[in-house]
């Protein structure tokens, strides 16, 4: 769909690498320029010039092919993003924390086999042995503090490391240490505390002195402890149809699990240092990139700070991040010597950064994803595919025909539009995932999801389509009777608002969602699996609502 010849010379100039990356880089050859233009054409359509965007770097054979910014650094100010801006890394921070631990191990100050109580003697392990290695690999069983319901309402408070550990240390273990893999930021928070004990200095100071300064990563730091003034991108959250500044967050709360900021230039330096075997012994690097095994010998898909797997039949080392206002993803292809980093300055953008990174990487290695031509299908065909397709006994994919488009919604996640490219084939919008509807060996209806050729799953239809929810007419005057704040829990509210003829609901700490009326008193969202129903008292005034989400009813009384 996009042709290299359509990219103008000015764009090619923007794709050149600045001298700040690695001395005076060699100019790109004509072939490299064409490849860079092809990468740019494949990812540029995901970002609009009037919305938050991303900074992207693609490195091949040690030389950046593309280093470019898309969209705005600040929607409020209309300031464009530039490639040298720093952004929050979110959970990409975890790989730096993991390397800090391994550096201390190489220095003989700890061993990954050590019980965590060696450094955190007061931490309650519930009678179990929990090792540093299990924290690194997400196999400790320690409950993730970021999913606790109290986390978001209290996430603006500046707390000490000890106070944050107190927040989750008494939670029951999710499982016996070493028996399962479950992502847990709590483990990486504890790793930060262990670094401080073993190194005898604050986490931020150790990271700066032992990693960032030696590697020349001058724009990488614990947020709030930057060593030099730099250009910063503003984080955003999608609020209805607009983007607004991200919700506040005290960086004492993500800490070693996600509090770092960086630039794509510094991330390229980081990747080069890894490729050159700097900081750690060769055997230690190998340990970081080896899938960890559970107690029963089964391998996970995680090493120490990185996800591990295959992509287009080649090894991939990767990790993503999500934090207030930002979404990130970086991937290494060691055999192809390709590195891609995508740092977005919205945590609710239309496309996930891993999609952009994989599309860019596919072009860089000469195996681009095929372009899909969208077609229109008759309503009767779409209706035939509607239903609930099982994932397990607690979750599934709900597919419904809404206003001429199929929507796919996994339990607890936003709905996604499905774009038809054949009578039974669809592309999930703004992803690389295709969905095909087939009949199984016994004639049963099946949904087959294929994630860009990387993974494939088959789901049987467990039930017929839910009754269609039809949008009814409602005047702004009718809706204004519901506008207000409703208490779901202490310090957690559902706020109902109107902007022009659009209706919205927003739970404390989460983004604003559009509400569509299906009756005079009931509303639903196409973005998440949720309904809101209002009730009136004897005087006809609205004093209460019920939020139904994931099969649970949560009543809330009006407070203003």
XYZ file of C-alpha atoms in Angstrom:
560
model
C 0.000 0.000 0.000
C 2.892 2.342 0.742
C 5.633 2.811 -1.802
C 9.217 3.810 -1.093
C 9.114 6.251 -3.991
C 6.404 8.245 -2.243
C 8.736 9.177 0.624
C 10.240 12.554 -0.022
C 13.898 13.491 0.348
C 13.116 15.572 3.443
C 11.795 12.492 5.192
C 14.957 10.565 4.334
C 17.035 13.317 5.874
C 15.001 13.035 9.088
C 15.800 9.342 9.203
C 19.555 9.913 9.388
C 21.331 9.268 12.677
C 22.637 12.280 14.623
C 26.258 12.480 15.672
C 25.154 12.259 19.339
C 24.414 8.537 18.983
C 27.847 7.146 18.309
C 30.383 9.706 17.194
C 30.080 10.453 13.496
C 27.957 7.631 12.033
C 28.512 6.499 8.484
C 25.883 7.849 6.098
C 23.167 5.430 5.120
C 23.604 3.679 1.813
C 20.913 3.957 -0.833
C 19.665 0.494 0.146
C 19.545 1.464 3.823
C 17.714 4.680 2.990
C 15.116 2.717 1.033
C 14.747 0.297 3.929
C 14.378 3.176 6.389
C 11.710 4.761 4.193
C 9.847 1.438 4.014
C 9.915 1.146 7.833
C 8.663 4.702 8.179
C 5.831 4.098 5.715
C 4.756 0.950 7.566
C 4.386 2.601 10.981
C 3.616 6.283 10.307
C -0.128 5.656 9.661
C -0.584 4.575 13.291
C 0.050 8.107 14.576
C -1.700 11.415 13.926
C 0.038 14.784 13.943
C -2.631 16.187 16.278
C -2.410 13.459 18.937
C 0.208 11.955 21.252
C 2.613 9.724 19.377
C 5.878 7.879 19.772
C 9.618 8.047 19.424
C 10.969 5.058 17.477
C 14.448 3.747 16.843
C 15.391 0.800 14.621
C 19.009 -0.384 14.757
C 20.489 -3.005 12.433
C 24.077 -4.263 12.544
C 24.883 -1.575 15.096
C 23.699 1.314 12.916
C 20.400 3.145 13.416
C 18.260 2.918 10.288
C 15.387 4.973 11.623
C 15.248 7.424 14.502
C 12.073 9.418 14.318
C 9.284 10.981 16.381
C 5.604 10.920 15.460
C 2.800 13.040 16.904
C 2.776 15.571 19.723
C 4.862 15.780 22.882
C 2.066 17.819 24.444
C -1.448 17.967 23.044
C -2.250 20.888 25.311
C 0.643 23.003 23.969
C 0.683 21.600 20.432
C 4.383 20.808 20.842
C 5.652 18.098 18.482
C 7.625 15.120 19.731
C 11.320 15.090 18.835
C 13.633 12.056 18.713
C 15.836 13.305 21.572
C 13.013 13.549 24.124
C 12.952 11.379 27.228
C 9.887 9.365 28.211
C 8.922 7.033 31.031
C 9.973 3.443 30.441
C 7.490 1.710 32.719
C 8.352 -1.972 33.085
C 11.256 -1.815 30.643
C 12.900 -0.533 33.845
C 12.849 -4.112 35.126
C 15.708 -5.224 32.866
C 17.929 -2.526 34.364
C 17.003 -3.626 37.874
C 17.737 -7.243 36.919
C 21.164 -6.309 35.550
C 21.908 -4.365 38.746
C 21.213 -7.521 40.760
C 23.392 -9.609 38.436
C 26.142 -6.997 38.653
C 26.092 -7.320 42.438
C 26.235 -11.088 42.020
C 29.310 -10.793 39.776
C 30.835 -8.540 42.442
C 30.240 -11.222 45.079
C 27.859 -9.103 47.128
C 24.943 -11.521 46.734
C 23.903 -14.728 44.991
C 20.650 -15.133 43.097
C 20.103 -18.338 45.092
C 20.036 -16.333 48.338
C 16.846 -16.329 50.365
C 15.372 -12.815 50.224
C 15.374 -12.717 54.029
C 19.186 -12.544 53.854
C 18.694 -8.900 52.896
C 15.097 -8.327 54.048
C 15.049 -10.206 57.387
C 11.662 -8.849 58.431
C 9.857 -9.800 55.220
C 7.137 -12.390 55.959
C 7.616 -15.325 53.574
C 4.766 -17.322 55.126
C 7.085 -20.151 56.043
C 8.366 -20.543 52.464
C 11.813 -20.038 50.989
C 11.732 -17.273 48.391
C 14.933 -16.618 46.470
C 16.248 -13.576 44.642
C 16.121 -15.641 41.446
C 12.394 -16.181 41.925
C 11.846 -12.435 42.249
C 13.813 -11.910 39.012
C 11.793 -14.560 37.175
C 8.286 -13.747 38.514
C 8.006 -17.193 40.113
C 7.994 -16.087 43.767
C 4.220 -16.183 44.247
C 4.278 -12.710 45.844
C 1.084 -10.875 44.949
C 1.430 -7.950 42.520
C 0.753 -4.750 44.466
C -0.281 -2.853 41.322
C -3.448 -4.950 40.946
C -4.627 -4.341 44.499
C -7.789 -2.199 44.477
C -6.226 0.282 46.911
C -3.228 0.946 44.678
C -4.648 3.401 42.134
C -6.554 5.638 44.602
C -3.402 6.009 46.717
C -0.820 6.106 43.937
C -0.131 9.843 44.227
C 1.322 9.570 47.736
C 5.078 9.824 48.259
C 6.026 6.793 50.333
C 9.300 5.343 51.540
C 10.556 1.973 50.326
C 9.623 0.473 53.693
C 6.117 1.947 53.576
C 5.525 0.558 50.103
C 6.710 -2.898 51.166
C 4.337 -2.689 54.137
C 1.541 -2.153 51.588
C 1.845 -5.676 50.176
C 4.096 -7.766 52.418
C 1.290 -9.403 54.393
C -0.750 -10.430 51.345
C -1.092 -14.223 50.967
C 1.138 -15.822 48.357
C -0.560 -16.472 45.033
C 1.116 -19.886 44.818
C 3.961 -21.981 46.215
C 7.256 -20.291 45.223
C 8.732 -21.820 42.089
C 5.612 -23.675 40.990
C 4.096 -21.084 38.628
C 4.955 -18.001 36.608
C 2.919 -14.871 37.290
C 4.029 -11.338 36.532
C 4.558 -9.390 39.738
C 5.898 -5.866 40.128
C 6.125 -6.587 43.857
C 9.088 -8.859 43.181
C 10.951 -6.115 41.359
C 10.115 -3.586 44.052
C 11.761 -5.944 46.545
C 14.765 -6.299 44.234
C 15.259 -2.541 44.515
C 15.319 -2.826 48.290
C 17.803 -5.717 48.060
C 20.066 -3.623 45.795
C 20.083 -0.891 48.421
C 21.005 -3.332 51.190
C 23.698 -5.150 49.204
C 25.230 -2.014 47.669
C 24.872 0.216 50.722
C 23.468 3.109 48.693
C 20.114 4.231 47.280
C 18.773 2.375 44.244
C 18.823 5.514 42.069
C 22.459 6.232 42.965
C 23.606 2.677 42.285
C 21.888 2.620 38.891
C 23.483 5.932 37.962
C 27.025 5.104 39.087
C 27.181 1.460 38.049
C 25.139 1.402 34.815
C 24.059 4.711 33.320
C 27.268 6.751 33.645
C 29.646 3.954 32.584
C 27.555 3.305 29.467
C 27.194 6.991 28.553
C 23.421 6.875 29.087
C 23.259 10.529 30.049
C 19.488 10.883 29.665
C 18.530 7.756 31.617
C 17.655 8.105 35.296
C 15.212 7.430 38.072
C 12.536 10.042 37.330
C 13.140 13.117 39.470
C 16.871 12.365 39.788
C 17.994 13.286 36.268
C 21.632 14.363 35.992
C 21.109 16.994 33.311
C 18.201 19.018 31.963
C 16.563 17.323 29.039
C 13.566 17.492 26.785
C 10.625 15.674 28.327
C 7.489 14.429 26.632
C 4.185 14.872 28.429
C 2.204 11.728 29.165
C -1.432 11.460 28.096
C -4.543 9.435 28.696
C -7.480 9.099 26.355
C -10.561 10.751 27.836
C -13.573 10.047 25.677
C -12.555 11.209 22.220
C -9.805 13.548 23.426
C -6.363 13.223 25.013
C -5.579 14.929 28.305
C -2.484 14.905 30.575
C -1.958 11.593 32.358
C -3.201 10.865 35.847
C -0.665 11.824 38.533
C 1.644 9.198 40.032
C 4.289 9.377 42.716
C 7.409 7.747 41.311
C 8.145 6.332 44.754
C 5.477 3.754 43.951
C 6.817 2.107 40.761
C 10.403 2.436 42.103
C 12.649 -0.386 40.839
C 9.718 -1.956 38.991
C 9.129 0.959 36.630
C 10.390 4.436 37.603
C 13.092 5.010 34.986
C 13.033 7.531 32.134
C 15.173 7.364 29.005
C 15.543 8.250 25.338
C 15.673 5.933 22.335
C 19.301 6.973 21.838
C 20.196 5.743 25.310
C 18.252 2.526 24.736
C 20.304 1.974 21.585
C 23.443 2.446 23.685
C 22.039 -0.062 26.178
C 21.462 -2.623 23.447
C 24.968 -2.063 22.076
C 26.427 -2.603 25.556
C 24.538 -5.893 25.845
C 25.723 -7.010 22.418
C 29.301 -6.137 23.402
C 29.008 -8.046 26.694
C 29.696 -5.023 28.886
C 28.948 -4.786 32.636
C 28.443 -8.512 33.258
C 30.407 -11.701 32.757
C 29.516 -13.632 29.604
C 28.031 -16.458 31.654
C 25.913 -14.000 33.613
C 24.481 -12.470 30.456
C 23.685 -15.983 29.272
C 21.873 -16.603 32.555
C 19.758 -13.476 32.065
C 18.656 -14.679 28.634
C 17.913 -18.304 29.573
C 14.261 -19.259 30.228
C 13.792 -19.967 33.921
C 12.483 -23.401 34.862
C 9.809 -24.104 37.457
C 10.257 -26.650 40.230
C 8.812 -29.374 37.998
C 11.343 -28.652 35.234
C 8.908 -26.891 32.930
C 10.461 -23.857 31.210
C 8.863 -20.425 31.424
C 9.162 -17.734 28.752
C 11.033 -15.344 31.046
C 14.670 -14.931 31.992
C 15.893 -12.248 34.371
C 14.195 -8.996 33.339
C 13.287 -10.008 29.785
C 10.612 -12.035 28.030
C 12.089 -14.752 25.805
C 10.633 -16.492 22.799
C 10.596 -16.699 19.022
C 9.353 -14.213 16.465
C 9.108 -15.151 12.802
C 11.010 -18.329 13.700
C 13.962 -16.439 15.152
C 14.875 -15.848 18.833
C 13.505 -12.649 20.338
C 14.306 -10.963 23.652
C 11.703 -8.385 24.514
C 9.703 -6.506 27.140
C 6.952 -3.943 27.298
C 5.900 -1.325 29.795
C 2.822 0.618 30.757
C 2.765 3.460 33.266
C 0.670 6.591 33.746
C 0.807 8.470 30.452
C 3.177 6.150 28.588
C 3.356 2.760 26.847
C 6.644 1.199 25.751
C 8.141 -1.827 24.036
C 11.631 -2.916 23.035
C 12.772 -6.046 21.219
C 16.167 -7.571 20.407
C 16.748 -10.023 17.565
C 20.226 -11.332 18.390
C 20.672 -13.429 15.233
C 19.596 -10.608 12.887
C 21.370 -7.975 15.014
C 18.233 -5.848 15.060
C 16.968 -3.729 17.940
C 13.706 -1.768 17.985
C 12.390 0.514 20.727
C 9.035 2.294 20.677
C 8.239 4.823 23.403
C 4.682 6.202 23.258
C 3.469 9.164 25.306
C -0.076 7.889 25.832
C -1.081 4.917 27.956
C -4.360 4.513 26.063
C -3.352 5.091 22.473
C -5.063 3.429 19.534
C -2.143 1.084 18.865
C 0.100 -0.824 21.262
C 3.835 -0.149 20.900
C 4.605 -3.852 20.416
C 2.564 -3.793 17.190
C 4.593 -0.870 15.874
C 7.879 -2.480 16.923
C 7.083 -5.806 15.275
C 5.996 -4.142 12.034
C 9.204 -2.130 11.979
C 11.328 -5.187 12.781
C 9.603 -7.219 10.079
C 10.617 -4.685 7.452
C 14.148 -4.424 8.881
C 14.730 -8.173 8.516
C 13.124 -8.330 5.075
C 9.979 -10.203 6.109
C 7.244 -7.531 6.258
C 3.727 -8.415 7.260
C 1.356 -8.659 4.279
C -1.001 -5.773 3.685
C -4.676 -6.653 4.153
C -7.427 -5.231 1.959
C -10.603 -4.572 3.955
C -13.947 -5.697 2.485
C -17.588 -5.253 3.539
C -19.711 -8.236 4.566
C -23.493 -8.507 4.749
C -25.088 -8.208 8.235
C -26.349 -11.806 8.095
C -22.771 -13.079 7.757
C -21.610 -10.980 10.698
C -24.548 -12.125 12.840
C -23.637 -15.752 12.200
C -20.271 -15.268 13.924
C -21.629 -13.552 17.045
C -21.346 -15.408 20.329
C -19.089 -16.127 23.294
C -15.968 -18.172 22.533
C -14.345 -19.791 25.567
C -10.790 -19.130 26.759
C -11.238 -20.993 30.040
C -13.990 -21.420 32.630
C -13.630 -17.795 33.744
C -12.966 -15.849 30.566
C -13.912 -15.724 26.924
C -14.145 -13.646 23.779
C -17.516 -12.019 23.196
C -18.166 -11.191 19.549
C -21.137 -9.108 18.482
C -22.329 -7.176 15.479
C -22.550 -3.525 16.424
C -23.676 -1.027 13.805
C -22.296 -3.038 10.901
C -18.982 -4.093 12.436
C -17.961 -7.103 14.460
C -16.541 -6.222 17.862
C -14.312 -8.627 19.776
C -14.071 -8.200 23.529
C -12.031 -10.367 25.849
C -13.358 -10.562 29.417
C -12.186 -7.505 31.335
C -10.625 -5.776 28.331
C -11.701 -3.095 25.841
C -13.635 -4.020 22.728
C -11.755 -4.107 19.425
C -13.138 -3.674 15.930
C -12.711 -6.553 13.482
C -11.950 -5.639 9.860
C -13.029 -8.244 7.298
C -10.613 -9.299 4.571
C -12.472 -12.482 3.501
C -15.913 -13.977 4.189
C -14.557 -15.659 7.332
C -11.320 -13.770 7.990
C -10.814 -10.593 10.010
C -7.956 -8.401 11.196
C -8.281 -7.101 14.769
C -7.941 -3.354 14.246
C -4.593 -1.793 15.199
C -3.041 -5.197 15.906
C -1.269 -7.913 13.940
C -3.804 -10.515 15.051
C -6.142 -12.171 12.585
C -9.361 -13.985 13.488
C -10.869 -16.711 11.354
C -14.136 -18.539 11.880
C -14.143 -22.247 11.044
C -16.015 -25.436 11.806
C -14.314 -28.010 14.006
C -14.198 -31.773 13.343
C -17.648 -32.209 14.909
C -19.140 -29.195 13.183
C -18.680 -26.902 16.162
C -18.110 -23.179 15.589
C -14.529 -22.130 16.273
C -12.653 -18.853 16.540
C -9.006 -19.155 15.475
C -6.729 -16.309 16.562
C -3.319 -15.927 14.951
C -1.003 -13.282 16.397
C 0.987 -12.282 13.349
C 2.236 -15.826 12.917
C 3.746 -15.890 16.411
C 1.045 -17.777 18.293
C -2.204 -19.487 17.448
C -5.179 -20.383 19.619
C -8.494 -22.085 18.938
C -11.659 -21.235 20.893
C -14.990 -23.027 20.655
C -18.244 -21.110 20.778
C -19.620 -21.666 24.268
C -22.890 -19.806 23.841
C -24.892 -17.910 21.288
C -24.685 -14.203 20.887
C -25.822 -12.006 23.702
C -28.927 -9.974 22.885
C -27.931 -7.002 20.790
C -27.731 -3.744 22.707
C -29.407 -1.040 20.676
C -28.599 2.610 21.238
C -31.728 4.633 21.984
C -32.270 8.366 21.694
C -31.706 10.487 24.786
C -31.765 14.246 25.210
C -29.033 16.068 27.056
C -31.630 17.274 29.562
C -32.568 13.685 30.390
C -28.934 12.726 30.879
C -28.107 15.745 33.020
C -30.261 14.246 35.780
C -27.538 11.583 36.159
C -24.496 13.861 36.073
C -22.616 13.663 39.359
C -20.258 11.658 41.541
C -21.102 8.211 42.922
C -19.096 6.432 45.638
C -18.080 2.861 44.746
C -15.717 2.515 47.734
C -13.754 4.799 50.073
C -11.880 7.257 47.841
C -13.101 5.457 44.702
C -15.807 7.181 42.686
C -17.620 6.812 39.398
C -18.043 10.286 37.933
C -20.752 10.798 35.319
C -20.280 13.751 32.957
C -21.525 15.173 29.681
C -19.563 16.926 26.934
C -21.943 18.355 24.338
C -24.137 15.443 23.272
C -21.622 12.814 24.462
C -22.052 10.961 27.753
C -19.142 9.693 29.855
C -18.293 7.748 33.019
C -14.922 7.633 34.765
C -13.804 5.541 37.730
C -11.130 7.127 39.950
C -7.701 6.417 38.495
C -8.986 5.156 35.152
C -9.718 6.758 31.814
C -13.022 8.334 30.846
C -15.306 6.028 28.857
C -18.128 6.922 26.487
C -21.572 5.720 27.636
C -24.270 4.716 25.162
C -27.930 4.728 26.296
C -29.844 1.473 25.811
C -32.866 2.662 27.812
C -33.886 5.720 29.783
C -31.964 4.483 32.833
C -29.344 2.043 31.470
C -26.097 2.615 29.595
C -23.333 0.452 28.194
C -19.785 0.894 26.935
C -18.274 -0.537 23.790
C -14.796 0.044 25.192
C -15.076 -2.296 28.193
C -17.563 -4.954 29.214
C -19.564 -2.710 31.523
C -23.088 -1.397 32.084
C -24.393 1.381 34.338
C -27.986 1.414 35.578
C -29.461 4.354 37.467
C -32.321 4.158 39.954
C -34.555 6.926 41.241
C -36.069 7.525 44.661
C -39.724 8.222 45.465
C -39.246 11.861 44.520
C -37.928 10.914 41.093
C -34.358 11.958 41.898
C -31.371 9.820 40.979
C -29.485 8.864 44.141
C -27.867 5.568 43.204
C -26.433 3.544 40.336
C -25.211 0.006 39.823
C -22.035 -0.652 37.836
C -22.051 -4.112 36.307
C -18.669 -5.315 35.117
C -17.380 -8.841 34.494
C -20.575 -10.278 35.955
C -20.361 -8.342 39.225
C -22.784 -5.667 40.447
C -21.250 -2.735 42.320
C -23.772 -0.287 43.816
C -22.750 3.315 44.292
C -24.555 6.100 46.128
C -24.546 9.642 44.838
C -22.337 12.039 46.815
C -22.946 15.211 44.798
